Short mmCIF file of C-alpha atoms in Angstrom, two decimals:
data_model
loop_
_atom_site.label_atom_id
_atom_site.label_comp_id
_atom_site.label_asym_id
_atom_site.label_seq_id
_atom_site.Cartn_x
_atom_site.Cartn_y
_atom_site.Cartn_z
CA MET A 13 -0.04 0.04 0.03
CA VAL A 14 2.58 2.54 1.14
CA LYS A 15 5.21 1.08 -1.07
CA ALA A 16 3.46 2.26 -4.22
CA GLY A 17 4.27 5.92 -3.42
CA PHE A 18 8.07 5.37 -3.28
CA GLN A 19 8.64 3.88 -6.73
CA ASN A 20 11.18 6.45 -7.84
CA GLN A 21 12.67 7.14 -4.37
CA TYR A 22 15.60 5.53 -2.63
CA CYS A 23 16.54 4.55 1.01
CA ALA A 24 18.11 7.35 3.01
CA ASN A 25 20.72 4.89 4.34
CA HIS A 26 21.28 2.78 1.18
CA PRO A 27 21.07 5.05 -1.84
CA ASP A 28 21.24 2.07 -4.19
CA ARG A 29 18.06 0.44 -2.81
CA ALA A 30 14.47 1.42 -3.59
CA GLY A 31 12.50 3.06 -0.73
CA SER A 32 9.79 0.88 0.68
CA ALA A 33 8.51 2.71 3.84
CA LEU A 34 8.33 6.08 5.43
CA CYS A 35 9.60 6.61 8.97
CA MET A 36 6.79 8.19 10.88
CA THR A 37 9.20 10.05 13.18
CA CYS A 38 11.79 11.65 10.91
CA ARG A 39 9.81 11.31 7.60
CA LYS A 40 12.82 9.64 5.89
CA ILE A 41 12.17 7.09 3.17
CA VAL A 42 13.90 3.82 4.04
CA CYS A 43 14.32 0.43 2.43
CA GLN A 44 12.71 -2.83 3.67
CA GLU A 45 15.89 -3.71 5.79
CA CYS A 46 16.00 -0.34 7.54
CA ALA A 47 12.29 -0.17 8.33
CA THR A 48 10.78 -1.78 11.43
CA GLN A 49 7.13 -1.77 12.48
CA TRP A 50 6.41 -1.10 16.12
CA ASP A 51 2.84 -1.02 17.26
CA GLY A 52 1.84 -0.95 13.57
CA ILE A 53 3.91 2.17 12.78
CA ASN A 54 7.05 2.26 10.61
CA TYR A 55 10.34 3.54 12.15
CA CYS A 56 13.85 3.81 10.69
CA VAL A 57 16.81 2.27 12.59
CA ALA A 58 17.87 5.57 14.22
CA CYS A 59 14.41 6.58 15.41
CA LEU A 60 13.71 3.07 16.73
CA ALA A 61 16.99 3.20 18.69
CA LEU A 62 16.01 6.65 20.13
CA ARG A 63 12.60 5.23 21.18
CA ARG A 64 14.17 2.14 22.73
CA ASP A 65 16.73 4.17 24.68
CA ALA A 66 14.03 6.56 25.87
CA SER A 67 12.02 3.62 27.32
CA ARG A 68 15.07 1.95 28.82
CA GLU A 69 16.44 5.08 30.73
CA SER A 70 15.39 4.82 34.29
CA SER A 71 14.97 7.66 36.70
CA THR A 72 17.93 8.43 38.99
CA ALA A 73 17.91 8.71 42.75
CA LEU A 74 18.51 12.40 42.54
CA GLN A 75 15.40 12.86 40.33
CA TRP A 76 13.31 11.09 42.87
CA VAL A 77 14.64 13.26 45.75
CA LEU A 78 14.02 16.38 43.73
CA TRP A 79 10.51 15.11 42.85
CA ALA A 80 9.70 14.37 46.42
CA ALA A 81 10.85 17.82 47.64
CA VAL A 82 8.86 19.66 44.91
CA VAL A 83 5.73 17.51 45.52
CA LEU A 84 5.85 18.03 49.25
CA GLY A 85 6.29 21.78 48.78
CA LEU A 86 3.43 21.92 46.24
CA PHE A 87 1.20 19.91 48.50
CA PHE A 88 1.87 22.32 51.43
CA VAL A 89 1.09 25.34 49.18
CA ALA A 90 -2.01 23.61 47.65
CA SER A 91 -3.50 22.61 51.00
CA HIS A 92 -3.13 26.16 52.32
CA LEU A 93 -4.58 27.63 49.12
CA ILE A 94 -7.55 25.34 49.29
CA VAL A 95 -8.37 26.47 52.85
CA TRP A 96 -7.74 30.21 52.05
CA THR A 97 -10.00 30.05 48.94
CA GLY A 98 -12.68 28.15 50.89
CA VAL A 99 -12.68 30.79 53.58
CA ASN A 100 -12.92 33.62 50.97
CA PHE A 101 -15.75 31.83 49.16
CA ALA A 102 -17.66 31.39 52.43
CA ARG A 103 -17.27 35.10 53.12
CA MET A 104 -18.57 35.88 49.60
CA PHE A 105 -21.84 33.83 49.83
CA MET B 16 -3.75 17.64 56.54
CA LEU B 17 -2.96 13.92 56.24
CA GLY B 18 -6.64 13.18 55.52
CA ILE B 19 -6.56 15.70 52.65
CA LEU B 20 -3.39 14.16 51.31
CA LEU B 21 -4.81 10.60 51.46
CA ALA B 22 -8.10 11.57 49.88
CA TYR B 23 -6.26 13.49 47.11
CA LEU B 24 -3.96 10.51 46.45
CA LEU B 25 -6.89 8.12 46.29
CA ALA B 26 -8.83 10.44 43.87
CA LEU B 27 -5.78 10.87 41.73
CA TYR B 28 -5.11 7.05 41.62
CA GLY B 29 -8.75 6.52 40.49
CA ARG B 30 -8.32 9.06 37.74
CA ALA B 31 -5.03 7.50 36.63
CA VAL B 32 -6.52 4.03 36.38
CA PHE B 33 -9.49 5.39 34.44
CA ILE B 34 -7.28 7.17 31.93
CA ARG B 35 -5.04 4.14 31.61
CA ALA B 36 -8.13 2.01 30.93
CA CYS B 37 -9.44 4.51 28.30
CA ASN B 38 -6.05 4.58 26.60
CA LEU B 39 -5.62 0.84 26.52
CA ARG B 40 -9.14 0.48 25.05
CA LEU B 41 -8.28 3.11 22.36
CA ARG B 42 -5.20 1.17 21.45
CA SER B 43 -7.23 -2.06 21.36
CA VAL B 44 -4.78 -3.55 23.90
CA SER B 45 -6.28 -6.27 26.01
CA LEU B 46 -4.79 -6.76 29.32
CA ARG B 47 -5.74 -8.82 32.39
CA PRO B 48 -8.05 -6.62 34.58
CA SER B 49 -5.47 -6.73 37.38
CA ALA B 50 -2.82 -5.20 35.02
CA ILE B 51 -4.99 -2.17 34.38
CA TRP B 52 -4.75 -1.24 38.09
CA ARG B 53 -0.88 -1.26 38.03
CA VAL B 54 -0.11 2.27 36.93
CA PRO B 55 3.68 2.54 36.23
CA LEU B 56 5.40 4.35 39.12
CA ALA B 57 7.18 7.00 37.06
CA GLN B 58 3.88 7.84 35.27
CA ALA B 59 2.02 8.00 38.55
CA ALA B 60 4.67 10.22 40.18
CA THR B 61 4.71 12.59 37.16
CA TYR B 62 0.96 12.83 37.25
CA LEU B 63 0.94 13.64 40.99
CA TYR B 64 3.46 16.45 40.31
CA THR B 65 1.60 17.98 37.32
CA SER B 66 -1.79 17.68 39.04
CA LEU B 67 -0.48 19.49 42.11
CA ILE B 68 0.80 22.34 39.98
CA THR B 69 -2.58 22.62 38.15
CA LEU B 70 -4.35 22.38 41.53
CA VAL B 71 -2.26 25.33 42.84
CA LEU B 72 -3.02 27.21 39.64
CA PHE B 73 -6.72 26.46 39.91
CA TYR B 74 -7.02 27.67 43.50
CA SER B 75 -4.83 30.71 42.77
CA PHE B 76 -7.13 31.81 40.05
CA ALA B 77 -10.43 30.46 41.49
CA LEU B 78 -11.48 33.84 42.85
CA THR B 79 -11.04 35.56 39.53
CA PHE B 80 -13.50 33.11 37.76
CA LEU B 81 -12.18 34.25 34.27
CA ALA B 82 -9.03 32.11 34.27
CA ILE B 83 -10.95 28.99 35.42
CA PRO B 84 -11.66 27.66 31.86
CA MET B 85 -8.01 27.88 30.88
CA VAL B 86 -6.88 26.20 34.07
CA LEU B 87 -9.49 23.48 33.47
CA VAL B 88 -8.01 22.82 30.05
CA LEU B 89 -4.61 22.38 31.67
CA ILE B 90 -6.03 20.04 34.31
CA GLY B 91 -7.64 17.92 31.63
CA LEU B 92 -4.44 17.85 29.51
CA SER B 93 -2.22 17.00 32.55
CA ALA B 94 -4.47 13.98 33.26
CA ALA B 95 -4.69 12.92 29.59
CA THR B 96 -1.03 13.22 28.81
CA TYR B 97 0.37 11.45 31.92
CA PRO B 98 0.68 8.02 30.24
CA PHE B 99 3.16 9.49 27.77
CA ASN B 100 5.67 10.50 30.55
CA GLU B 101 7.59 7.23 30.81
CA ARG B 102 10.45 8.84 32.88
CA LEU B 103 10.36 10.98 35.88
CA ASP B 104 11.03 14.55 34.72
CA LEU B 105 9.95 17.89 36.04
CA ILE B 106 10.01 19.80 32.68
CA ARG B 107 9.00 17.19 30.03
CA PRO B 108 5.33 16.80 31.23
CA PHE B 109 4.82 20.50 30.52
CA LYS B 110 6.40 20.27 27.11
CA GLU B 111 3.92 17.45 26.43
CA ILE B 112 0.99 19.67 27.67
CA TRP B 113 2.26 22.59 25.62
CA GLN B 114 2.45 20.49 22.46
CA SER B 115 -1.11 19.39 23.09
CA LEU B 116 -2.38 22.96 23.11
CA THR B 117 -2.16 23.20 19.35
CA GLN B 118 -5.96 23.04 18.90
CA LEU B 119 -6.93 25.32 21.74
CA LYS B 120 -10.28 26.14 20.18
CA ILE B 121 -11.33 22.43 20.49
CA LEU B 122 -10.12 22.27 24.03
CA LEU B 123 -12.00 25.43 25.06
CA ALA B 124 -15.12 24.12 23.33
CA VAL B 125 -14.83 20.90 25.28
CA SER B 126 -14.43 22.86 28.51
CA PHE B 127 -17.48 25.00 27.65
CA VAL B 128 -19.60 21.88 26.79
CA PHE B 129 -18.71 20.22 30.03
CA SER B 130 -19.32 23.38 32.02
CA VAL B 131 -22.83 23.41 30.68
CA ALA B 132 -23.11 19.68 31.40
CA LEU B 133 -21.96 20.34 34.95
CA LEU B 134 -24.57 23.09 35.42
CA LEU B 135 -27.32 20.80 34.06
CA ALA B 136 -26.21 17.88 36.31
CA PHE B 137 -26.17 20.24 39.28
CA VAL B 138 -29.72 21.58 38.49
CA ASN B 139 -31.09 18.07 37.86
CA LEU B 140 -29.54 16.63 41.12
CA ASN B 141 -30.86 19.55 43.17
CA ALA B 142 -34.27 19.24 41.61
CA ALA B 143 -34.26 15.49 42.30
CA PHE B 144 -33.60 16.07 45.94
CA GLN B 145 -36.21 18.85 46.28
CA PHE B 146 -38.71 16.69 44.39
CA SER B 147 -38.09 13.79 46.70
CA LEU B 148 -38.43 15.96 49.75
CA GLY B 149 -41.72 17.45 48.34
CA LEU B 150 -42.97 13.92 47.56
CA VAL B 151 -42.25 12.71 51.14
CA SER B 152 -43.93 15.67 52.83
CA GLU B 153 -46.88 16.05 50.43
CA VAL B 154 -47.73 12.42 49.61
CA ALA B 155 -46.69 10.74 52.81
CA GLY B 156 -47.95 13.76 54.86
CA LEU B 157 -44.82 13.95 56.88
CA ASP B 158 -43.67 17.32 58.16
CA MET B 159 -39.92 17.56 57.78
CA PRO B 160 -38.70 20.99 58.67
CA ALA B 161 -35.31 19.71 59.79
CA TRP B 162 -34.72 18.01 56.37
CA GLU B 163 -35.91 21.12 54.50
CA ARG B 164 -33.38 23.22 56.41
CA ILE B 165 -30.63 20.74 55.45
CA PHE B 166 -31.68 20.60 51.81
CA SER B 167 -31.73 24.39 51.38
CA GLY B 168 -28.36 25.10 53.13
CA ASN B 169 -25.14 26.16 51.38
CA HIS B 170 -23.36 23.04 52.53
CA PHE B 171 -26.01 20.87 50.84
CA LYS B 172 -25.56 22.91 47.58
CA LEU B 173 -21.80 22.28 47.74
CA LEU B 174 -22.46 18.58 48.24
CA VAL B 175 -24.75 18.50 45.27
CA PHE B 176 -22.11 20.38 43.24
CA ALA B 177 -19.48 17.79 44.25
CA GLY B 178 -21.96 15.06 43.13
CA ALA B 179 -22.49 16.77 39.84
CA CYS B 180 -18.69 17.03 39.34
CA MET B 181 -18.41 13.26 40.02
CA ALA B 182 -21.10 12.56 37.46
CA VAL B 183 -19.52 14.65 34.70
CA GLU B 184 -15.78 14.12 35.33
CA PRO B 185 -15.37 10.59 33.75
CA PHE B 186 -16.87 11.89 30.44
CA TRP B 187 -14.70 14.94 30.55
CA LEU B 188 -11.56 12.96 31.17
CA ALA B 189 -12.50 10.48 28.38
CA ALA B 190 -12.97 13.48 26.03
CA ASN B 191 -9.50 14.68 26.89
CA VAL B 192 -7.99 11.19 26.31
CA VAL B 193 -9.66 10.97 22.88
CA TYR B 194 -8.38 14.47 21.97
CA ILE B 195 -4.80 13.55 22.89
CA ARG B 196 -5.04 10.16 21.13
CA LYS B 197 -6.22 11.80 17.88
CA LEU B 198 -3.49 14.47 18.16
CA LYS B 199 -0.79 11.79 18.72
CA ALA B 200 -2.16 9.70 15.93
CA LYS B 201 -1.74 12.56 13.48
CA HIS B 202 1.85 13.12 14.60
CA SER B 203 2.88 9.45 14.52
CA GLY B 204 1.05 8.34 11.42
CA GLU B 205 -1.13 5.94 13.34
CA ASP B 206 -4.18 7.59 11.85
CA MET B 207 -2.91 6.35 8.44
CA ARG B 208 -2.49 2.82 9.82
CA LEU B 209 -6.02 2.89 11.16
CA TRP B 210 -7.25 4.26 7.84
CA PHE B 211 -5.54 1.42 6.01
CA ASP B 212 -7.04 -1.08 8.44
CA LEU B 213 -10.47 0.42 7.71
CA ILE B 214 -9.91 0.15 3.95
CA HIS B 215 -8.77 -3.47 4.37
CA ALA B 216 -11.77 -4.31 6.49
CA GLY B 217 -14.07 -2.64 3.87
CA ARG B 218 -12.47 -4.64 1.08
CA ALA B 219 -12.60 -7.90 3.07
CA SER B 220 -16.32 -7.43 3.75
#
């Protein structure tokens, strides 16, 4: 289906090969060997590697500590704001 | 304070599971029911962070009334985009929300529609309670001044409003999930895949 549109175009990685798929991330035309389908969507080798690395990277301990500090601070501010807004609304009505 | 925190966490977890279920259904992924309840930790943590920021924004602007629709859009988007944050990050979730604001007109229209729905739900719930009270006192002939006082108080109106919010919220969240899904499908080419699937299905039948 998609292949029909790439008859006169060539793979971005292998200029001697005919293009057979369009990478849906970088929009490069790639050959059958360079294209991989993931969840039904075509990706080139580089974009697939980027996606795989992104899903493999885990959060560091420092990120979790930072997150906990920010969330605690936000919760403190939010709970006080809720009470303050509630008191002001009660005065209005 | 601890009570508020626990209630908030429970409500947030409920929302997260609901959005996860909506997303999985839209992707036609079938999981065991127990797997739907297991929200990935990094996604849940990111959602807690973004929801707290939007909560602070909401209560900061609540008294102005004018900024509420915009903050509601942000609340909806922070909920609908949380499954796309696979890593804990303090900046990336907002990039995701910012990228989702491309069709602001649709988002504001959704907010408007659900504001009207909320108003209608509130009026209907209130009318149902008043009607029930009238029915009990007129038909059964019971004099219920204490109940009438309760049903006409401000606290009761706030309770009915909370009930109306609970009735409308799942539909509002689902609308936001569908919006994000369609936007992502356009960017990733999944809409083309679905279109081809439809053509195939049409030819096969």
